[in-house]
Coordinates of C-alpha atoms in Angstrom, one line a residue:
D258 CA 49.9 -76.5 -21.1
A259 CA 50.4 -72.8 -20.6
I260 CA 53.0 -72.8 -23.4
D261 CA 51.3 -75.3 -25.7
F262 CA 47.8 -74.2 -25.4
G263 CA 48.1 -70.6 -24.1
A264 CA 46.3 -71.3 -20.8
V265 CA 46.7 -68.6 -18.1
V266 CA 47.4 -69.8 -14.6
D267 CA 47.1 -67.3 -11.8
I268 CA 49.2 -67.8 -8.7
R269 CA 47.2 -67.6 -5.5
P270 CA 48.1 -64.6 -3.3
I271 CA 49.8 -65.1 0.0
S272 CA 48.2 -63.1 2.8
G273 CA 49.5 -62.3 6.3
I274 CA 46.7 -63.3 8.6
P275 CA 46.8 -61.5 12.0
V276 CA 46.5 -63.5 15.1
G277 CA 42.9 -63.9 16.4
V278 CA 43.4 -62.1 19.7
Q279 CA 44.2 -58.3 19.9
A280 CA 46.5 -57.3 22.7
A281 CA 45.2 -54.6 25.1
P282 CA 46.8 -51.2 25.3
G283 CA 49.2 -50.3 28.1
A284 CA 48.2 -48.3 31.2
V285 CA 45.4 -45.6 30.9
F286 CA 45.9 -42.2 32.4
V287 CA 43.4 -39.4 33.2
T288 CA 44.8 -35.8 33.6
Q289 CA 43.4 -32.3 33.3
H290 CA 44.6 -29.0 31.8
V291 CA 43.2 -25.5 31.2
V292 CA 42.9 -24.0 27.7
I293 CA 41.8 -20.5 26.7
E294 CA 39.1 -20.4 24.0
Q295 CA 38.2 -16.9 22.8
G296 CA 39.2 -15.4 26.1
I297 CA 37.4 -18.0 28.2
A298 CA 39.2 -20.4 30.5
V299 CA 37.9 -24.0 30.0
T300 CA 39.1 -27.0 31.9
N301 CA 39.7 -30.1 29.8
M302 CA 40.2 -33.8 30.7
T303 CA 42.9 -35.7 28.8
I304 CA 42.7 -39.5 28.5
S305 CA 45.9 -41.1 27.3
W306 CA 47.3 -44.7 27.0
D307 CA 50.2 -46.7 25.9
A308 CA 50.1 -48.2 22.3
A309 CA 49.0 -51.8 21.8
P310 CA 50.9 -54.1 19.4
G311 CA 49.0 -54.6 16.1
A312 CA 46.3 -52.0 16.9
V313 CA 45.0 -49.7 14.3
A314 CA 42.4 -47.8 16.4
Y315 CA 41.1 -47.4 19.9
D316 CA 37.7 -47.2 21.5
V317 CA 37.6 -44.8 24.5
E318 CA 34.9 -44.5 27.2
W319 CA 34.7 -42.3 30.3
R320 CA 32.4 -41.6 33.1
W321 CA 31.9 -39.0 35.9
G322 CA 31.2 -40.4 39.3
S323 CA 28.6 -43.2 39.2
R324 CA 27.0 -41.9 36.0
E325 CA 26.7 -43.9 32.7
W326 CA 29.7 -44.5 30.5
V327 CA 30.2 -41.9 27.7
K328 CA 31.6 -43.3 24.5
M329 CA 34.0 -41.2 22.4
P330 CA 34.5 -41.5 18.7
R331 CA 37.0 -44.2 17.6
T332 CA 40.4 -42.7 17.2
G333 CA 43.8 -43.7 15.9
E334 CA 45.6 -41.4 18.3
Q335 CA 46.9 -42.3 21.8
S336 CA 44.9 -39.6 23.6
V337 CA 41.6 -37.7 23.5
D338 CA 40.3 -34.6 25.2
V339 CA 37.0 -34.0 26.9
P340 CA 36.3 -30.2 27.1
G341 CA 34.5 -28.3 29.8
I342 CA 34.5 -30.9 32.7
Y343 CA 32.9 -30.4 36.1
S344 CA 34.8 -31.0 39.3
G345 CA 34.5 -34.7 40.4
Q346 CA 35.9 -38.2 40.1
Y347 CA 36.6 -39.5 36.7
M348 CA 37.4 -43.0 35.2
A349 CA 38.3 -44.0 31.6
R350 CA 38.7 -47.3 29.8
V351 CA 40.3 -48.0 26.4
R352 CA 40.1 -51.0 24.0
A353 CA 42.5 -51.6 21.2
V354 CA 41.1 -52.6 17.8
S355 CA 42.9 -54.7 15.2
A356 CA 42.7 -54.4 11.4
L357 CA 40.1 -57.2 11.4
N358 CA 38.0 -55.2 13.8
V359 CA 38.8 -57.4 16.7
S360 CA 38.7 -55.6 20.0
S361 CA 40.9 -56.2 23.0
L362 CA 39.8 -56.4 26.6
P363 CA 39.4 -52.9 28.1
V364 CA 42.0 -51.4 30.2
T365 CA 40.6 -49.1 33.0
S366 CA 42.3 -46.1 34.6
L367 CA 42.4 -45.3 38.2
L368 CA 39.5 -43.3 39.7
T369 CA 41.0 -39.8 39.5
N370 CA 39.8 -36.6 41.2
L371 CA 39.8 -33.7 38.7
Q372 CA 39.1 -30.1 39.5
G373 CA 37.0 -28.3 36.9
K374 CA 36.2 -24.6 37.5
T375 CA 35.2 -24.2 41.1
S376 CA 35.1 -20.4 41.6
L377 CA 31.6 -18.9 41.5
P378 CA 30.8 -16.4 38.7
P379 CA 30.7 -12.8 39.8
A380 CA 27.5 -10.9 40.3
V381 CA 26.1 -8.5 37.7
T382 CA 27.2 -4.9 38.3
S383 CA 23.7 -3.4 37.7
L384 CA 20.1 -4.2 37.0
T385 CA 17.5 -1.6 36.0
A386 CA 13.8 -1.7 35.2
A387 CA 12.1 0.8 32.9
S388 CA 8.3 1.2 32.4
L389 CA 6.8 0.4 29.0
I390 CA 3.2 0.5 27.8
F391 CA 1.8 -2.7 29.3
G392 CA 5.3 -4.0 29.9
I393 CA 8.7 -3.7 31.7
K394 CA 12.1 -3.5 30.2
L395 CA 15.1 -5.0 32.1
K396 CA 18.7 -4.2 31.5
W397 CA 21.9 -5.4 33.3
T398 CA 25.6 -5.1 32.9
F399 CA 28.4 -7.8 33.2
P400 CA 31.5 -7.3 35.4
P401 CA 35.1 -7.9 34.2
G402 CA 36.0 -11.6 34.2
A403 CA 32.6 -12.9 33.3
E404 CA 33.5 -14.0 29.8
D405 CA 32.8 -17.6 30.5
T406 CA 29.2 -16.9 31.5
Q407 CA 26.7 -19.3 29.9
R408 CA 23.5 -17.5 30.8
T409 CA 21.8 -15.0 33.0
E410 CA 18.9 -16.0 35.2
I411 CA 16.2 -13.4 35.8
W412 CA 13.7 -14.0 38.7
Y413 CA 10.7 -11.9 39.6
G414 CA 8.0 -11.7 42.3
P415 CA 5.2 -9.5 43.5
T416 CA 7.0 -8.7 46.8
T417 CA 10.5 -8.0 48.0
D418 CA 10.9 -11.5 49.3
L419 CA 13.3 -13.4 47.1
A420 CA 12.1 -16.8 48.5
K421 CA 8.7 -16.2 46.9
A422 CA 10.2 -15.2 43.5
T423 CA 9.7 -17.2 40.3
K424 CA 12.2 -17.7 37.4
L425 CA 11.3 -15.4 34.5
S426 CA 13.8 -16.5 31.9
D427 CA 17.2 -17.9 31.1
L428 CA 19.0 -15.5 28.7
A429 CA 22.1 -16.7 26.8
Y430 CA 25.3 -14.6 27.3
P431 CA 26.0 -11.9 26.1
K432 CA 22.3 -10.8 26.0
S433 CA 21.9 -8.0 28.5
E434 CA 18.2 -6.9 28.2
H435 CA 14.8 -8.4 28.3
V436 CA 11.2 -7.1 27.8
M437 CA 8.4 -8.4 29.9
Q438 CA 5.2 -7.9 27.8
G439 CA 1.5 -8.4 28.1
L440 CA 1.0 -6.9 31.5
L441 CA -1.9 -4.9 32.8
A442 CA -1.3 -1.2 33.3
G443 CA 0.4 -0.2 36.6
V444 CA 1.5 -3.8 37.6
T445 CA 4.5 -3.8 40.0
F446 CA 7.1 -6.6 40.2
F447 CA 10.6 -7.0 41.9
F448 CA 13.5 -8.5 40.0
W449 CA 16.8 -10.3 40.7
A450 CA 19.6 -11.5 38.4
R451 CA 22.4 -14.0 38.7
L452 CA 25.0 -15.5 36.3
V453 CA 25.7 -19.2 35.5
D454 CA 29.0 -20.1 33.9
R455 CA 29.7 -22.9 31.3
T456 CA 30.5 -25.4 34.0
G457 CA 27.3 -24.9 35.8
N458 CA 28.5 -22.8 38.7
V459 CA 25.9 -20.3 39.9
G460 CA 26.8 -16.8 41.0
P461 CA 25.4 -14.6 43.7
W462 CA 22.1 -12.7 43.5
Y463 CA 21.9 -9.1 42.5
P464 CA 20.7 -7.3 44.4
T465 CA 21.2 -9.2 47.6
G466 CA 18.2 -7.7 49.4
A467 CA 15.0 -6.3 48.1
G468 CA 14.7 -6.7 44.4
V469 CA 14.8 -4.0 41.8
M470 CA 11.2 -2.6 41.4
G471 CA 9.7 -2.3 38.0
Q472 CA 6.2 -1.1 37.0
S473 CA 4.3 -1.4 33.8
G474 CA 3.4 1.9 32.2
S475 CA -0.1 3.3 32.9
D476 CA 0.2 6.3 30.5
A477 CA -1.7 5.3 27.4
T478 CA -1.1 8.6 25.6
P479 CA 1.3 7.0 23.0
V480 CA -1.2 4.3 22.2
L481 CA -4.1 6.7 22.0
G482 CA -2.1 8.9 19.7
L483 CA -1.3 6.0 17.5
L484 CA -4.9 4.8 17.6
T485 CA -6.1 8.3 16.7
G486 CA -3.7 8.4 13.7
K487 CA -5.0 5.1 12.5
L488 CA -8.6 5.8 13.1
T489 CA -8.6 9.0 11.1
E490 CA -7.3 7.1 8.0
S491 CA -10.7 5.6 7.4
Q492 CA -14.3 6.8 7.1
F493 CA -15.1 4.7 10.2
G494 CA -12.4 6.5 12.1
E495 CA -13.8 9.9 11.3
H496 CA -17.3 8.7 12.3
L497 CA -15.9 7.2 15.5
L498 CA -14.0 10.3 16.5
G499 CA -17.2 12.2 16.0
R500 CA -19.0 9.8 18.3
I501 CA -16.3 10.4 21.0
D502 CA -16.9 14.1 20.7
L503 CA -20.5 13.5 21.4
I504 CA -19.6 12.2 24.8
D505 CA -16.9 14.7 26.0
G506 CA -17.6 17.6 23.8
D507 CA -20.1 20.5 24.0
G508 CA -21.0 20.7 20.4
P509 CA -24.4 20.2 18.6
G510 CA -25.9 16.8 19.4
S511 CA -23.5 16.1 22.3
V512 CA -24.5 14.5 25.5
N513 CA -23.6 17.6 27.4
E514 CA -25.8 19.7 25.2
R515 CA -28.8 17.4 25.6
L516 CA -28.4 17.4 29.3
D517 CA -28.2 21.2 29.4
E518 CA -31.4 21.4 27.3
L519 CA -33.1 18.9 29.6
K520 CA -32.0 20.8 32.8
T521 CA -33.1 24.0 31.3
E522 CA -36.5 22.6 30.5
I523 CA -36.9 21.1 33.9
G524 CA -35.8 24.4 35.5
E525 CA -38.3 26.4 33.5
I526 CA -41.0 24.2 34.9
T527 CA -39.9 23.9 38.5
D528 CA -39.1 27.7 38.7
A529 CA -42.4 28.7 37.2
L530 CA -44.0 31.9 38.4
V531 CA -47.3 32.0 40.2
Y532 CA -50.3 32.2 37.9
V533 CA -51.6 35.8 37.4
P534 CA -55.2 35.9 36.1
T535 CA -54.7 39.2 34.3
D536 CA -51.8 37.9 32.2
A537 CA -52.2 36.1 28.9
Y538 CA -50.2 32.9 28.3
V539 CA -49.0 31.0 25.2
R540 CA -48.8 27.3 24.7
D541 CA -46.2 25.5 26.8
N542 CA -46.0 28.3 29.4
T543 CA -45.8 26.8 32.9
V544 CA -47.3 28.4 36.0
R545 CA -47.5 27.5 39.7
V546 CA -50.6 27.3 41.8
G547 CA -49.8 26.3 45.3
D548 CA -47.5 23.3 45.1
N549 CA -48.9 22.2 41.7
L550 CA -47.3 23.0 38.3
W551 CA -49.5 23.6 35.3
T552 CA -48.5 23.8 31.6
A553 CA -50.6 25.5 29.0
I554 CA -51.8 23.3 26.1
A555 CA -53.2 26.3 24.2
A556 CA -53.1 30.1 24.1
V557 CA -54.7 31.3 27.4
P558 CA -56.4 34.7 27.3
A559 CA -56.4 36.9 30.3
A560 CA -59.4 36.7 32.6
A561 CA -59.5 38.9 35.7
N562 CA -62.0 36.5 37.4
G563 CA -59.6 33.6 37.1
T564 CA -61.9 31.4 35.1
N565 CA -59.2 30.7 32.5
G566 CA -56.6 29.7 35.1
P567 CA -55.7 26.2 36.3
P568 CA -57.2 23.7 36.6
N569 CA -59.3 24.6 33.6
P570 CA -58.9 21.6 31.3
A571 CA -59.4 23.7 28.2
Y572 CA -56.2 25.5 28.7
W573 CA -54.1 23.6 31.3
V574 CA -52.6 20.2 32.1
N575 CA -51.0 19.3 35.4
S576 CA -47.2 18.8 34.9
G577 CA -46.0 18.1 38.4
Q578 CA -45.4 19.3 41.8
S579 CA -42.8 21.6 43.4
I580 CA -42.5 22.0 47.2
R581 CA -40.1 24.6 48.5
T582 CA -38.9 25.7 51.9
A583 CA -36.1 28.0 52.9
N584 CA -33.6 25.0 53.0
A585 CA -35.2 22.3 50.8
L586 CA -36.8 21.7 47.4
A587 CA -38.6 18.6 46.1
A588 CA -40.0 18.5 42.7
Q589 CA -41.7 16.0 40.3
V590 CA -42.2 17.0 36.7
T591 CA -44.0 15.3 33.8
K592 CA -44.5 16.9 30.4
N593 CA -46.0 15.4 27.3
T594 CA -46.0 17.1 23.9
T595 CA -47.3 15.9 20.6
D596 CA -47.2 17.5 17.2
I597 CA -48.1 16.8 13.6
T598 CA -46.7 19.1 10.9
T599 CA -46.9 19.2 7.1
V600 CA -44.3 21.0 5.1
D601 CA -44.2 20.8 1.3
G602 CA -46.6 17.9 1.4
K603 CA -44.3 16.0 3.8
T604 CA -46.1 15.0 7.1
T605 CA -44.1 14.5 10.3
A606 CA -45.5 13.3 13.6
T607 CA -43.5 13.8 16.8
A608 CA -44.1 13.1 20.4
T609 CA -42.1 13.9 23.5
L610 CA -42.3 12.6 27.1
M611 CA -40.2 14.2 29.8
Q612 CA -40.2 12.9 33.4
A613 CA -38.0 14.2 36.2
V614 CA -37.7 14.1 40.0
Q615 CA -35.2 16.2 42.0
A616 CA -34.5 16.9 45.7
Q617 CA -32.2 19.6 47.0
Y618 CA -31.0 20.8 50.4
R619 CA -29.0 23.6 51.9
A620 CA -28.3 24.9 55.3
D621 CA -30.7 27.7 56.1
S622 CA -29.0 30.9 57.1
G623 CA -32.3 32.9 57.2
E624 CA -31.6 34.6 53.9
G625 CA -33.9 32.3 51.9
D626 CA -33.6 32.7 48.1
L627 CA -30.6 35.0 48.5
L628 CA -28.6 32.1 49.8
D629 CA -29.5 29.9 46.9
A630 CA -28.6 32.7 44.4
L631 CA -25.2 33.2 46.0
R632 CA -24.1 29.7 46.9
G633 CA -26.6 27.2 45.6
W634 CA -27.7 23.9 47.2
D635 CA -25.4 22.0 49.5
S636 CA -26.7 18.7 48.3
A637 CA -28.8 17.7 45.3
A638 CA -30.1 14.5 43.7
S639 CA -32.0 14.2 40.4
A640 CA -33.2 11.7 37.9
A641 CA -34.5 12.7 34.5
Q642 CA -35.7 10.9 31.4
E643 CA -36.7 12.3 28.0
V644 CA -38.1 10.2 25.2
K645 CA -38.6 11.6 21.7
V646 CA -40.2 9.8 18.8
R647 CA -40.6 10.9 15.2
A648 CA -42.2 9.3 12.2
E649 CA -42.6 10.3 8.6
E650 CA -42.7 8.6 5.2
N651 CA -39.9 6.0 5.0
F652 CA -38.4 7.2 8.3
A653 CA -38.8 6.5 12.0
Q654 CA -36.7 7.4 14.9
A655 CA -36.8 7.0 18.7
E656 CA -34.4 8.6 21.2
R657 CA -34.1 8.4 25.0
T658 CA -31.9 10.4 27.2
T659 CA -31.5 9.3 30.9
S660 CA -29.6 11.1 33.6
L661 CA -28.9 10.2 37.2
Q662 CA -27.0 12.7 39.4
A663 CA -26.1 13.0 43.0
R664 CA -23.9 15.8 44.6
V665 CA -22.8 16.8 48.1
G666 CA -20.6 19.9 48.0
T667 CA -17.8 19.1 45.5
T668 CA -18.4 15.3 45.6
E669 CA -20.4 14.3 42.6
A670 CA -21.5 11.1 40.7
R671 CA -23.4 10.9 37.4
I672 CA -24.6 8.3 35.0
T673 CA -25.8 9.5 31.6
T674 CA -27.2 7.4 28.8
V675 CA -28.3 8.4 25.3
E676 CA -30.0 5.7 23.2
T677 CA -31.1 6.2 19.5
T678 CA -32.8 3.9 17.1
T679 CA -33.4 4.9 13.4
A680 CA -35.0 3.0 10.6
T681 CA -35.6 3.9 6.9
D682 CA -36.8 1.9 4.0
R683 CA -33.2 0.9 3.3
E684 CA -31.2 0.8 6.5
A685 CA -31.5 0.5 10.3
T686 CA -29.1 1.8 12.9
A687 CA -29.0 1.6 16.7
Q688 CA -26.6 3.5 19.1
R689 CA -26.1 3.8 22.8
I690 CA -23.8 6.2 24.5
T691 CA -23.1 5.8 28.2
A692 CA -21.0 8.0 30.4
I693 CA -20.3 7.1 34.1
D694 CA -18.2 9.5 36.1
S695 CA -17.6 10.4 39.8
R696 CA -15.5 13.0 41.5
V697 CA -14.2 13.7 45.0
G698 CA -12.0 16.8 45.2
T699 CA -9.2 16.3 42.7
S700 CA -9.8 12.6 42.3
E701 CA -11.9 11.8 39.3
S702 CA -12.8 8.7 37.3
K703 CA -14.8 8.2 34.1
I704 CA -16.0 5.4 31.9
T705 CA -17.5 6.2 28.5
T706 CA -18.9 3.6 26.1
I707 CA -20.2 3.8 22.5
E708 CA -22.1 0.9 21.1
S709 CA -23.6 1.0 17.6
T710 CA -25.0 -1.3 14.9
A711 CA -25.8 -0.5 11.3
N712 CA -27.4 -2.7 8.7
T713 CA -28.4 -2.6 5.1
D714 CA -29.6 -5.4 2.8
R715 CA -25.9 -6.0 1.8
Q716 CA -23.9 -5.1 4.9
A717 CA -23.9 -5.5 8.7
T718 CA -21.6 -3.6 11.0
A719 CA -21.2 -3.6 14.8
Q720 CA -18.8 -1.2 16.6
Q721 CA -17.9 -0.7 20.3
L722 CA -15.5 1.8 21.8
S723 CA -14.7 2.0 25.5
T724 CA -12.5 4.6 27.3
L725 CA -11.5 4.4 31.0
N726 CA -10.0 7.6 32.6
T727 CA -8.8 8.2 36.1
A728 CA -7.0 11.2 37.6
V729 CA -5.7 12.3 40.9
G730 CA -4.4 15.8 40.7
T731 CA -2.0 15.9 37.7
N732 CA -1.6 12.1 37.6
Q733 CA -3.7 10.6 34.9
T734 CA -4.4 7.1 33.5
A735 CA -6.3 6.2 30.4
I736 CA -7.2 2.9 28.7
Q737 CA -9.1 2.6 25.4
T738 CA -10.4 -0.5 23.7
E739 CA -12.1 -0.6 20.2
A740 CA -13.7 -3.5 18.4
T741 CA -15.4 -3.7 15.0
A742 CA -17.2 -6.6 13.3
R743 CA -18.4 -6.3 9.7
S744 CA -20.1 -8.7 7.2
D745 CA -20.7 -8.1 3.5
G746 CA -23.3 -9.8 1.4

C-alpha cells in the first residue's frame, strides 16, 4: 500500500522504561571544615553520600539537634555545604531521584557532633560618649581579630549598675558610632558595649565595671544662634527680637524702663517733704503731713496761715500713708490722674491709676537716715500696679504693669508683668510680657515669656516665645521655645 498508494506508515518508537523503584544512595556522611571568606573564618558542614544507580538528582535535608528538618535545594552533585554552622549535633538524610521523578527511601547519617566557632568575640577596645545638643554621641573601636563580628550591642541605664541597663540598639558591623537623640538637656546615662559574631557567640562587656558616662548637652547657644539667624530673615523675626529686647533691655518701652519709672514715681510720693504753708505748689506735687501723703490736684498758692494746706479738698487729695522709724518703713500709695487734651482738633482722653505697697527693714545702728543713705535697707518687699488707659477717635489702648519684689540682702526674687491691649477701627492686638527671676549669691534663674495676638479682617496671628535661663557662677544653661500660628482669609 505504501508503494501503490503512497501511504506513509510511521514506525512506533521504542522507549527504555526505567524500573518503577529507585535505589537509595549509599552511606551518608556529615563532616565539617573551615573556610576563609573576605578574611573571616567560617565553619561549614559538608553532607556527602555515595551515588545511587539510575539517579539523576538528590534531595537533601539536615537538622540541628531536635529542631525541624531543613530542606536543601535539589542537586545533581554528591555533596552539599551548609555555611556558618553552630556547635552541636547534626544529622542528614538523602533521597535519590530517578528520571521519572521517583524518589527512593531516605538514607540517614549518624548523629554527628560538629564544632562551629566556640571562642568568644573579643571586647571592644574603647567606648566614648560626647555631649550633643539634646543628645549623646557614642563611638567605639574594634580590636584585631574581630572581622567575623556580626553586630555591636549597646546597652544603657540611668545608674552604674549593669543589671539595670536596657538594650539601646543592635548595630551591624562595621558601624562604630551611634547618636542618641531627643533627650532633655543635661540628662545623664551610663553605657556598655559588647560584640556578637556571625555564629551567635557573645563577647564580654566593655567596660566591665561602671559604664561610660554620657550627658546630653545643656548649652543651647548654637541653637539660639541658629534661631536668631532664622528669625531675623523675616519681618516677624525682627519684631520678635524687638519684643525680647523689651524684656531684658533697658531701651525705650522696655520692662526695666517702666519699672524704673514706676519706682521713681512711688519714691517721689513716699519721700515727700513736709508741707510748708509759705511755699507754693504745682499740680501733682506731693507733701507729707504726719503719716499721710497728699498730692496736689491744682496749683496751690502759699498761705502763711495754712488754710491752703491739706486736707483742703480744693487743692489736695490723699494719696497714701508712709510710716517711718529708724529701722523700718511701711508705705501705701494710691494715685489717680485723668486728663483730656485737644491738639489740632484731635481729642485724647487718658487716665492713670497707680497703687503700691512697700515694707522695708534695716538694723538700727543709731545713725538713722545716714545708715539708709550709706547702705540701704537690709530687707524689702514691694507690690506695685500701674494701669493706663487712653482713648481717641478710632483708637483705644489699655496697659497694666504689675511688679512683685522681695529682697533680703543679696537674695532677691521678682515677678514682673506688662499687659497691653490695643484696638483701632481696622485691627486689634493683645500682648503680655512676663518675667520671673530669682537670685541667691551667684545662683540665678529666670523665665521670660512673650504672648501676643494680632487680628485684622483678613488675618489672625498668635505668637508665643519662652526663654529659660539658669546660671551658677560661670556655668549657664538656656532653653528657648517659639511657636506661631497664622490664618489668612
